[in-house]
Amino acid sequence: MKTKAVNETAIEFPSHSSNEGFARSAVACFAAQMDPTLNELEDIKTAVSEAVTNAIVHGYPDAIGKVLVRVRVCPGNVLELTVKDHGRGIPDVDRARQPMYTTGGEERSGMGFTIMESFMDTVTVRSAVNKGTTVTMKKKLASRVRK
């Protein structure tokens, strides 16, 4: 069952690598309404960067496609991020989530999912070959006393 969002937004953009910074900044601006700590905000930005970069590099290695980023503020001070592409998909999600595994060549570290998992509370990956990948991440932010 999907949790009802308090607020949400979505952005869609072409899978140009230059749009990774745009997605990172847009999500950080939207998350600011939750009054995150600087560390929480950096964690969120890093996780978004990894997910968007994966969609761009691995989802569309030979073409330009669309990347969708949805951000939701959920009850309980939970931020939910979804990054979706309609690219080539992941044949073996369990293997892809292993540290150091990559299909991106020597210049890639294979640490994207590991980094996302270290900065977010939950990371869910759904993928189908030639249909795309959806990464959903959640992070509960610290409740701070407002004056």
PDB file of C-alpha atoms in Angstrom:
ATOM      1  CA  MET A   1       0.000   0.000   0.000  1.00  0.00           C
ATOM      2  CA  LYS A   2       1.354   3.379  -1.015  1.00  0.00           C
ATOM      3  CA  THR A   3       1.651   6.039   1.675  1.00  0.00           C
ATOM      4  CA  LYS A   4      -0.193   9.273   0.998  1.00  0.00           C
ATOM      5  CA  ALA A   5       2.254  12.106   0.438  1.00  0.00           C
ATOM      6  CA  VAL A   6       2.064  15.408   2.302  1.00  0.00           C
ATOM      7  CA  ASN A   7       3.695  17.087  -0.698  1.00  0.00           C
ATOM      8  CA  GLU A   8       5.330  15.824  -3.867  1.00  0.00           C
ATOM      9  CA  THR A   9       6.867  16.849  -7.148  1.00  0.00           C
ATOM     10  CA  ALA A  10       8.341  15.212 -10.226  1.00  0.00           C
ATOM     11  CA  ILE A  11      10.788  16.245 -12.892  1.00  0.00           C
ATOM     12  CA  GLU A  12      11.614  14.548 -16.183  1.00  0.00           C
ATOM     13  CA  PHE A  13      14.660  15.278 -18.283  1.00  0.00           C
ATOM     14  CA  PRO A  14      16.781  13.800 -21.092  1.00  0.00           C
ATOM     15  CA  SER A  15      19.529  11.404 -20.008  1.00  0.00           C
ATOM     16  CA  HIS A  16      22.366  13.863 -20.651  1.00  0.00           C
ATOM     17  CA  SER A  17      25.053  13.594 -17.976  1.00  0.00           C
ATOM     18  CA  SER A  18      24.858  17.357 -17.445  1.00  0.00           C
ATOM     19  CA  ASN A  19      21.348  16.873 -15.988  1.00  0.00           C
ATOM     20  CA  GLU A  20      22.644  14.921 -12.982  1.00  0.00           C
ATOM     21  CA  GLY A  21      23.546  18.182 -11.219  1.00  0.00           C
ATOM     22  CA  PHE A  22      20.124  19.615 -12.044  1.00  0.00           C
ATOM     23  CA  ALA A  23      18.375  16.612 -10.477  1.00  0.00           C
ATOM     24  CA  ARG A  24      20.602  16.784  -7.404  1.00  0.00           C
ATOM     25  CA  SER A  25      19.880  20.491  -6.885  1.00  0.00           C
ATOM     26  CA  ALA A  26      16.145  20.185  -7.571  1.00  0.00           C
ATOM     27  CA  VAL A  27      15.748  17.372  -5.037  1.00  0.00           C
ATOM     28  CA  ALA A  28      17.797  19.276  -2.437  1.00  0.00           C
ATOM     29  CA  CYS A  29      15.626  22.372  -2.901  1.00  0.00           C
ATOM     30  CA  PHE A  30      12.433  20.360  -2.532  1.00  0.00           C
ATOM     31  CA  ALA A  31      13.756  18.468   0.524  1.00  0.00           C
ATOM     32  CA  ALA A  32      14.668  21.763   2.219  1.00  0.00           C
ATOM     33  CA  GLN A  33      11.018  22.188   3.294  1.00  0.00           C
ATOM     34  CA  MET A  34      11.616  19.333   5.754  1.00  0.00           C
ATOM     35  CA  ASP A  35      14.399  21.302   7.473  1.00  0.00           C
ATOM     36  CA  PRO A  36      17.028  18.562   7.114  1.00  0.00           C
ATOM     37  CA  THR A  37      20.404  18.805   8.783  1.00  0.00           C
ATOM     38  CA  LEU A  38      23.329  19.543   6.473  1.00  0.00           C
ATOM     39  CA  ASN A  39      24.438  15.911   6.791  1.00  0.00           C
ATOM     40  CA  GLU A  40      20.977  14.628   5.854  1.00  0.00           C
ATOM     41  CA  LEU A  41      20.858  16.967   2.869  1.00  0.00           C
ATOM     42  CA  GLU A  42      24.276  15.782   1.673  1.00  0.00           C
ATOM     43  CA  ASP A  43      23.173  12.142   2.061  1.00  0.00           C
ATOM     44  CA  ILE A  44      20.070  12.826  -0.046  1.00  0.00           C
ATOM     45  CA  LYS A  45      22.036  14.661  -2.729  1.00  0.00           C
ATOM     46  CA  THR A  46      24.610  11.879  -2.946  1.00  0.00           C
ATOM     47  CA  ALA A  47      21.968   9.145  -3.235  1.00  0.00           C
ATOM     48  CA  VAL A  48      20.109  11.067  -5.959  1.00  0.00           C
ATOM     49  CA  SER A  49      23.353  11.611  -7.854  1.00  0.00           C
ATOM     50  CA  GLU A  50      24.132   7.902  -7.796  1.00  0.00           C
ATOM     51  CA  ALA A  51      20.645   6.850  -8.900  1.00  0.00           C
ATOM     52  CA  VAL A  52      20.435   9.422 -11.705  1.00  0.00           C
ATOM     53  CA  THR A  53      23.954   8.622 -12.898  1.00  0.00           C
ATOM     54  CA  ASN A  54      23.050   4.909 -13.014  1.00  0.00           C
ATOM     55  CA  ALA A  55      19.940   5.682 -15.070  1.00  0.00           C
ATOM     56  CA  ILE A  56      21.958   7.802 -17.507  1.00  0.00           C
ATOM     57  CA  VAL A  57      25.042   5.585 -17.850  1.00  0.00           C
ATOM     58  CA  HIS A  58      23.518   2.118 -17.592  1.00  0.00           C
ATOM     59  CA  GLY A  59      19.916   2.689 -18.631  1.00  0.00           C
ATOM     60  CA  TYR A  60      20.781   4.498 -21.838  1.00  0.00           C
ATOM     61  CA  PRO A  61      24.370   3.609 -22.773  1.00  0.00           C
ATOM     62  CA  ASP A  62      23.879   4.157 -26.506  1.00  0.00           C
ATOM     63  CA  ALA A  63      20.991   6.610 -26.739  1.00  0.00           C
ATOM     64  CA  ILE A  64      19.300   9.524 -25.041  1.00  0.00           C
ATOM     65  CA  GLY A  65      16.142   8.621 -23.141  1.00  0.00           C
ATOM     66  CA  LYS A  66      14.037  10.105 -20.368  1.00  0.00           C
ATOM     67  CA  VAL A  67      14.788  10.014 -16.640  1.00  0.00           C
ATOM     68  CA  LEU A  68      11.995  10.694 -14.161  1.00  0.00           C
ATOM     69  CA  VAL A  69      12.706  11.790 -10.594  1.00  0.00           C
ATOM     70  CA  ARG A  70       9.836  11.927  -8.121  1.00  0.00           C
ATOM     71  CA  VAL A  71      10.220  13.297  -4.589  1.00  0.00           C
ATOM     72  CA  ARG A  72       7.596  12.832  -1.894  1.00  0.00           C
ATOM     73  CA  VAL A  73       7.318  14.152   1.646  1.00  0.00           C
ATOM     74  CA  CYS A  74       5.544  11.388   3.557  1.00  0.00           C
ATOM     75  CA  PRO A  75       4.080  11.298   7.073  1.00  0.00           C
ATOM     76  CA  GLY A  76       6.559  10.653   9.865  1.00  0.00           C
ATOM     77  CA  ASN A  77       9.136  13.015   8.358  1.00  0.00           C
ATOM     78  CA  VAL A  78      10.076  10.493   5.643  1.00  0.00           C
ATOM     79  CA  LEU A  79      11.455  11.609   2.298  1.00  0.00           C
ATOM     80  CA  GLU A  80      10.838   9.210  -0.589  1.00  0.00           C
ATOM     81  CA  LEU A  81      12.828   9.486  -3.823  1.00  0.00           C
ATOM     82  CA  THR A  82      12.102   7.559  -6.997  1.00  0.00           C
ATOM     83  CA  VAL A  83      14.376   7.541 -10.045  1.00  0.00           C
ATOM     84  CA  LYS A  84      12.972   5.803 -13.105  1.00  0.00           C
ATOM     85  CA  ASP A  85      14.185   5.147 -16.624  1.00  0.00           C
ATOM     86  CA  HIS A  86      12.772   3.203 -19.551  1.00  0.00           C
ATOM     87  CA  GLY A  87      16.170   1.982 -20.708  1.00  0.00           C
ATOM     88  CA  ARG A  88      17.762  -1.404 -21.095  1.00  0.00           C
ATOM     89  CA  GLY A  89      17.032  -2.648 -17.563  1.00  0.00           C
ATOM     90  CA  ILE A  90      19.108  -4.821 -15.255  1.00  0.00           C
ATOM     91  CA  PRO A  91      19.209  -8.559 -16.052  1.00  0.00           C
ATOM     92  CA  ASP A  92      20.287  -9.535 -12.496  1.00  0.00           C
ATOM     93  CA  VAL A  93      19.417  -6.956  -9.828  1.00  0.00           C
ATOM     94  CA  ASP A  94      20.963  -8.968  -6.985  1.00  0.00           C
ATOM     95  CA  ARG A  95      24.281  -9.143  -8.814  1.00  0.00           C
ATOM     96  CA  ALA A  96      24.127  -5.460  -9.776  1.00  0.00           C
ATOM     97  CA  ARG A  97      23.711  -4.528  -6.093  1.00  0.00           C
ATOM     98  CA  GLN A  98      26.986  -6.242  -5.174  1.00  0.00           C
ATOM     99  CA  PRO A  99      29.867  -3.843  -4.414  1.00  0.00           C
ATOM    100  CA  MET A 100      32.340  -3.423  -7.272  1.00  0.00           C
ATOM    101  CA  TYR A 101      30.021  -4.925  -9.915  1.00  0.00           C
ATOM    102  CA  THR A 102      29.593  -2.710 -12.970  1.00  0.00           C
ATOM    103  CA  THR A 103      28.657  -2.939 -16.613  1.00  0.00           C
ATOM    104  CA  GLY A 104      29.984   0.559 -17.241  1.00  0.00           C
ATOM    105  CA  GLY A 105      33.628  -0.171 -18.039  1.00  0.00           C
ATOM    106  CA  GLU A 106      36.884   0.605 -16.256  1.00  0.00           C
ATOM    107  CA  GLU A 107      35.964   4.194 -15.403  1.00  0.00           C
ATOM    108  CA  ARG A 108      33.022   3.019 -13.214  1.00  0.00           C
ATOM    109  CA  SER A 109      33.528   1.876  -9.607  1.00  0.00           C
ATOM    110  CA  GLY A 110      30.476  -0.377  -9.282  1.00  0.00           C
ATOM    111  CA  MET A 111      29.584   1.253  -5.961  1.00  0.00           C
ATOM    112  CA  GLY A 112      26.380   3.116  -6.911  1.00  0.00           C
ATOM    113  CA  PHE A 113      23.862   0.884  -5.129  1.00  0.00           C
ATOM    114  CA  THR A 114      26.203   0.436  -2.158  1.00  0.00           C
ATOM    115  CA  ILE A 115      26.492   4.208  -1.790  1.00  0.00           C
ATOM    116  CA  MET A 116      22.699   4.653  -2.059  1.00  0.00           C
ATOM    117  CA  GLU A 117      22.184   1.989   0.607  1.00  0.00           C
ATOM    118  CA  SER A 118      24.696   3.607   2.948  1.00  0.00           C
ATOM    119  CA  PHE A 119      23.010   7.032   2.798  1.00  0.00           C
ATOM    120  CA  MET A 120      19.328   6.039   2.723  1.00  0.00           C
ATOM    121  CA  ASP A 121      17.241   3.921   5.102  1.00  0.00           C
ATOM    122  CA  THR A 122      15.770   1.725   2.361  1.00  0.00           C
ATOM    123  CA  VAL A 123      16.568   1.167  -1.303  1.00  0.00           C
ATOM    124  CA  THR A 124      14.262  -0.873  -3.535  1.00  0.00           C
ATOM    125  CA  VAL A 125      15.174  -1.749  -7.119  1.00  0.00           C
ATOM    126  CA  ARG A 126      12.716  -3.041  -9.715  1.00  0.00           C
ATOM    127  CA  SER A 127      13.905  -3.724 -13.227  1.00  0.00           C
ATOM    128  CA  ALA A 128      12.939  -5.542 -16.399  1.00  0.00           C
ATOM    129  CA  VAL A 129      15.216  -6.096 -19.380  1.00  0.00           C
ATOM    130  CA  ASN A 130      14.466  -3.633 -22.195  1.00  0.00           C
ATOM    131  CA  LYS A 131      11.761  -1.956 -20.088  1.00  0.00           C
ATOM    132  CA  GLY A 132      13.764   0.026 -17.566  1.00  0.00           C
ATOM    133  CA  THR A 133      14.590   0.373 -13.911  1.00  0.00           C
ATOM    134  CA  THR A 134      12.923   2.049 -10.940  1.00  0.00           C
ATOM    135  CA  VAL A 135      14.925   2.823  -7.805  1.00  0.00           C
ATOM    136  CA  THR A 136      12.932   3.926  -4.755  1.00  0.00           C
ATOM    137  CA  MET A 137      14.769   5.239  -1.708  1.00  0.00           C
ATOM    138  CA  LYS A 138      13.458   6.404   1.661  1.00  0.00           C
ATOM    139  CA  LYS A 139      15.069   8.361   4.448  1.00  0.00           C
ATOM    140  CA  LYS A 140      13.532   9.326   7.771  1.00  0.00           C
ATOM    141  CA  LEU A 141      14.782  12.757   8.701  1.00  0.00           C
ATOM    142  CA  ALA A 142      15.419  13.831  12.254  1.00  0.00           C
ATOM    143  CA  SER A 143      12.523  15.700  13.804  1.00  0.00           C
ATOM    144  CA  ARG A 144      13.776  19.040  14.952  1.00  0.00           C
ATOM    145  CA  VAL A 145      12.020  21.279  17.422  1.00  0.00           C
ATOM    146  CA  ARG A 146      10.693  24.322  15.624  1.00  0.00           C
ATOM    147  CA  LYS A 147      10.558  27.644  17.455  1.00  0.00           C
TER     148      LYS A 147
END
